[in-house]
Amino acid sequence: MNIAMPELTEKLNRPEIIKKSWVITLSGTRFNILDPDPAAVRMEDIACALARQARFNGHTRFFYSVGQHSCLGAEVSPTKEIALHMLFHDATEAYVGDLVSPVKALLPDFEIIESRIHWAISQKFNLEFPLPKVVKQIDRRLLATEVRDLITKDLASWNIGEDEPFEFPIIPWPPEVTEARFLEIARNLMK
């Protein structure tokens, strides 16, 4: 898998900006969000961060994490390969947070930053980059399920379109359960 990392815009591609663009993860790893190194990606950091980040900016009836969303996506995937993609499809958010879609649309550089981080994660876990299209299809069905179970039964108000919710109900997990489940699923898929 020798796909090049997406290029930075001229505005971001300046040494004085790049050298200051890092976060320290729970493991103590310095992760540069503009110049992400696959060697700095840690599954445990991703599991911890995603288990504690709220989907929908917290606008749900109960706390529901990005990590649980990723686990559920992996569990409904048709193949082991797609399951691994689903587990890590939002893993960039472990490093830059889960911005709501309207905010992302206003920040064109954010898409590039997120894409570069996704590239590093894909390299680390030997995943196809960019994501296969089926990942988006599963993600849309999960969205419909989440809206139905955690926000409103009125799916039309969310412009869900033709995406059918899954039949199972979403029952939110506590962060500790989500983190452990994420790691368990990841390790089983990587065997």
CSV table of C-alpha atoms in Angstrom, one decimal:
chain,number,residue,atom,x,y,z
A,1,MET,CA,0.0,0.0,0.0
A,2,ASN,CA,2.1,2.9,-1.3
A,3,ILE,CA,-0.4,5.6,-1.7
A,4,ALA,CA,1.1,9.0,-0.9
A,5,MET,CA,-0.1,11.1,2.0
A,6,PRO,CA,-2.5,13.9,0.8
A,7,GLU,CA,-0.7,17.3,0.3
A,8,LEU,CA,-1.1,20.2,2.7
A,9,THR,CA,-2.3,23.5,1.4
A,10,GLU,CA,0.2,26.3,1.1
A,11,LYS,CA,-1.3,28.0,4.1
A,12,LEU,CA,-0.6,25.0,6.3
A,13,ASN,CA,2.7,23.8,4.7
A,14,ARG,CA,4.9,26.1,6.7
A,15,PRO,CA,7.6,24.7,9.1
A,16,GLU,CA,6.7,27.1,11.9
A,17,ILE,CA,3.1,25.8,11.9
A,18,ILE,CA,3.9,22.2,11.4
A,19,LYS,CA,6.3,22.0,14.3
A,20,LYS,CA,3.6,23.3,16.7
A,21,SER,CA,0.8,21.1,15.4
A,22,TRP,CA,0.9,18.2,17.8
A,23,VAL,CA,-1.2,16.7,20.5
A,24,ILE,CA,-0.1,14.5,23.4
A,25,THR,CA,-2.2,11.3,23.6
A,26,LEU,CA,-2.9,9.3,26.8
A,27,SER,CA,0.0,7.0,26.0
A,28,GLY,CA,2.3,10.1,26.1
A,29,THR,CA,2.8,9.9,22.3
A,30,ARG,CA,3.4,13.2,20.5
A,31,PHE,CA,1.1,13.1,17.5
A,32,ASN,CA,1.5,15.8,14.8
A,33,ILE,CA,-1.8,16.4,13.2
A,34,LEU,CA,-0.2,18.1,10.1
A,35,ASP,CA,2.6,15.7,9.6
A,36,PRO,CA,1.2,12.4,11.1
A,37,ASP,CA,3.5,9.5,11.4
A,38,PRO,CA,2.0,6.0,11.3
A,39,ALA,CA,4.5,5.0,14.0
A,40,ALA,CA,2.8,7.4,16.4
A,41,VAL,CA,-0.6,5.9,15.9
A,42,ARG,CA,-1.6,3.7,18.9
A,43,MET,CA,-4.7,1.6,18.9
A,44,GLU,CA,-5.1,2.1,22.7
A,45,ASP,CA,-5.1,5.9,22.3
A,46,ILE,CA,-7.8,5.7,19.6
A,47,ALA,CA,-9.9,3.3,21.7
A,48,CYS,CA,-9.7,5.6,24.8
A,49,ALA,CA,-10.4,8.8,22.9
A,50,LEU,CA,-13.3,7.5,20.8
A,51,ALA,CA,-14.9,5.9,23.9
A,52,ARG,CA,-15.1,9.3,25.6
A,53,GLN,CA,-16.2,11.4,22.6
A,54,ALA,CA,-19.9,12.1,22.1
A,55,ARG,CA,-21.5,11.6,18.7
A,56,PHE,CA,-23.7,14.4,17.5
A,57,ASN,CA,-21.8,16.9,19.7
A,58,GLY,CA,-23.6,15.3,22.7
A,59,HIS,CA,-27.1,16.1,21.4
A,60,THR,CA,-28.6,12.7,22.2
A,61,ARG,CA,-30.9,11.6,25.0
A,62,PHE,CA,-28.2,9.5,26.5
A,63,PHE,CA,-24.4,9.6,26.2
A,64,TYR,CA,-23.4,7.8,23.0
A,65,SER,CA,-19.8,7.6,21.9
A,66,VAL,CA,-18.0,7.7,18.6
A,67,GLY,CA,-16.3,4.5,19.8
A,68,GLN,CA,-19.6,2.6,20.2
A,69,HIS,CA,-20.6,3.8,16.8
A,70,SER,CA,-17.4,2.4,15.4
A,71,CYS,CA,-17.8,-0.9,17.2
A,72,LEU,CA,-21.4,-1.3,16.0
A,73,GLY,CA,-20.3,-0.6,12.5
A,74,ALA,CA,-17.7,-3.3,12.7
A,75,GLU,CA,-20.2,-5.8,14.1
A,76,VAL,CA,-22.7,-5.3,11.2
A,77,SER,CA,-20.0,-5.4,8.5
A,78,PRO,CA,-20.2,-8.2,5.9
A,79,THR,CA,-16.5,-9.1,5.9
A,80,LYS,CA,-13.5,-9.0,8.3
A,81,GLU,CA,-11.8,-6.4,6.1
A,82,ILE,CA,-14.8,-4.1,6.0
A,83,ALA,CA,-15.3,-4.5,9.8
A,84,LEU,CA,-11.7,-3.3,10.4
A,85,HIS,CA,-12.4,-0.3,8.1
A,86,MET,CA,-15.6,0.4,10.1
A,87,LEU,CA,-13.8,0.2,13.4
A,88,PHE,CA,-11.2,2.8,12.3
A,89,HIS,CA,-13.3,4.9,9.9
A,90,ASP,CA,-13.7,7.7,12.5
A,91,ALA,CA,-10.3,7.1,14.2
A,92,THR,CA,-9.0,10.6,13.0
A,93,GLU,CA,-11.4,12.0,15.7
A,94,ALA,CA,-9.1,10.5,18.4
A,95,TYR,CA,-6.6,13.2,17.4
A,96,VAL,CA,-8.8,16.2,16.2
A,97,GLY,CA,-12.2,15.6,17.8
A,98,ASP,CA,-15.6,14.9,16.2
A,99,LEU,CA,-16.6,18.2,14.5
A,100,VAL,CA,-20.2,18.3,13.4
A,101,SER,CA,-20.7,18.3,9.6
A,102,PRO,CA,-21.8,22.0,9.3
A,103,VAL,CA,-18.6,23.1,11.0
A,104,LYS,CA,-16.4,20.8,8.8
A,105,ALA,CA,-18.1,22.3,5.8
A,106,LEU,CA,-16.9,25.7,6.8
A,107,LEU,CA,-13.3,24.6,7.3
A,108,PRO,CA,-11.8,23.3,4.0
A,109,ASP,CA,-8.4,22.8,5.5
A,110,PHE,CA,-9.8,20.5,8.1
A,111,GLU,CA,-10.7,17.9,5.4
A,112,ILE,CA,-7.1,17.9,4.4
A,113,ILE,CA,-5.8,17.5,7.9
A,114,GLU,CA,-8.3,14.7,8.6
A,115,SER,CA,-7.4,13.0,5.4
A,116,ARG,CA,-3.7,13.0,6.3
A,117,ILE,CA,-4.4,11.6,9.7
A,118,HIS,CA,-6.6,8.9,8.1
A,119,TRP,CA,-3.7,8.1,5.7
A,120,ALA,CA,-1.4,7.5,8.7
A,121,ILE,CA,-3.9,5.3,10.5
A,122,SER,CA,-4.5,3.3,7.3
A,123,GLN,CA,-0.7,2.8,6.9
A,124,LYS,CA,-0.4,1.7,10.5
A,125,PHE,CA,-3.2,-0.9,10.3
A,126,ASN,CA,-2.6,-1.8,6.6
A,127,LEU,CA,-6.0,-0.6,5.5
A,128,GLU,CA,-7.1,0.5,2.1
A,129,PHE,CA,-6.9,4.3,1.6
A,130,PRO,CA,-9.3,6.0,0.9
A,131,LEU,CA,-12.1,4.1,2.5
A,132,PRO,CA,-14.1,1.6,0.4
A,133,LYS,CA,-17.6,3.0,-0.6
A,134,VAL,CA,-19.4,0.3,1.4
A,135,VAL,CA,-18.1,1.9,4.6
A,136,LYS,CA,-20.1,5.0,3.9
A,137,GLN,CA,-23.2,2.9,3.2
A,138,ILE,CA,-23.0,1.2,6.6
A,139,ASP,CA,-22.2,4.5,8.2
A,140,ARG,CA,-25.4,6.1,6.8
A,141,ARG,CA,-27.5,3.2,8.0
A,142,LEU,CA,-26.0,3.5,11.4
A,143,LEU,CA,-26.8,7.2,11.4
A,144,ALA,CA,-30.4,6.4,10.6
A,145,THR,CA,-30.4,3.9,13.5
A,146,GLU,CA,-28.8,6.4,15.9
A,147,VAL,CA,-31.2,9.2,15.0
A,148,ARG,CA,-34.2,6.8,15.5
A,149,ASP,CA,-33.0,5.5,18.9
A,150,LEU,CA,-31.1,8.4,20.4
A,151,ILE,CA,-32.6,11.6,19.0
A,152,THR,CA,-36.0,11.4,17.3
A,153,LYS,CA,-38.3,8.9,15.6
A,154,ASP,CA,-38.9,11.6,12.9
A,155,LEU,CA,-36.2,10.5,10.5
A,156,ALA,CA,-37.6,12.8,7.8
A,157,SER,CA,-36.4,15.8,9.8
A,158,TRP,CA,-32.8,14.6,9.5
A,159,ASN,CA,-32.9,14.1,5.7
A,160,ILE,CA,-31.9,10.5,6.1
A,161,GLY,CA,-33.1,9.7,2.6
A,162,GLU,CA,-33.4,6.0,1.6
A,163,ASP,CA,-31.0,4.8,4.3
A,164,GLU,CA,-32.9,2.2,6.4
A,165,PRO,CA,-32.1,1.9,10.0
A,166,PHE,CA,-30.8,-1.4,11.3
A,167,GLU,CA,-33.4,-3.5,13.1
A,168,PHE,CA,-31.4,-3.7,16.4
A,169,PRO,CA,-31.9,-1.0,19.0
A,170,ILE,CA,-28.9,1.1,20.1
A,171,ILE,CA,-28.4,0.8,23.9
A,172,PRO,CA,-25.5,3.1,24.9
A,173,TRP,CA,-22.5,1.7,26.7
A,174,PRO,CA,-20.4,3.4,29.3
A,175,PRO,CA,-17.0,4.6,28.1
A,176,GLU,CA,-15.1,1.9,29.9
A,177,VAL,CA,-17.1,-0.8,28.2
A,178,THR,CA,-16.7,0.9,24.8
A,179,GLU,CA,-13.0,1.2,25.1
A,180,ALA,CA,-12.6,-2.5,26.1
A,181,ARG,CA,-15.0,-3.6,23.3
A,182,PHE,CA,-13.1,-1.5,20.7
A,183,LEU,CA,-9.8,-3.1,21.7
A,184,GLU,CA,-11.3,-6.6,21.7
A,185,ILE,CA,-12.9,-6.2,18.3
A,186,ALA,CA,-9.6,-4.7,16.9
A,187,ARG,CA,-7.5,-7.5,18.2
A,188,ASN,CA,-9.9,-10.2,17.0
A,189,LEU,CA,-10.0,-8.7,13.5
A,190,MET,CA,-6.2,-8.4,13.3
A,191,LYS,CA,-5.6,-12.0,14.1
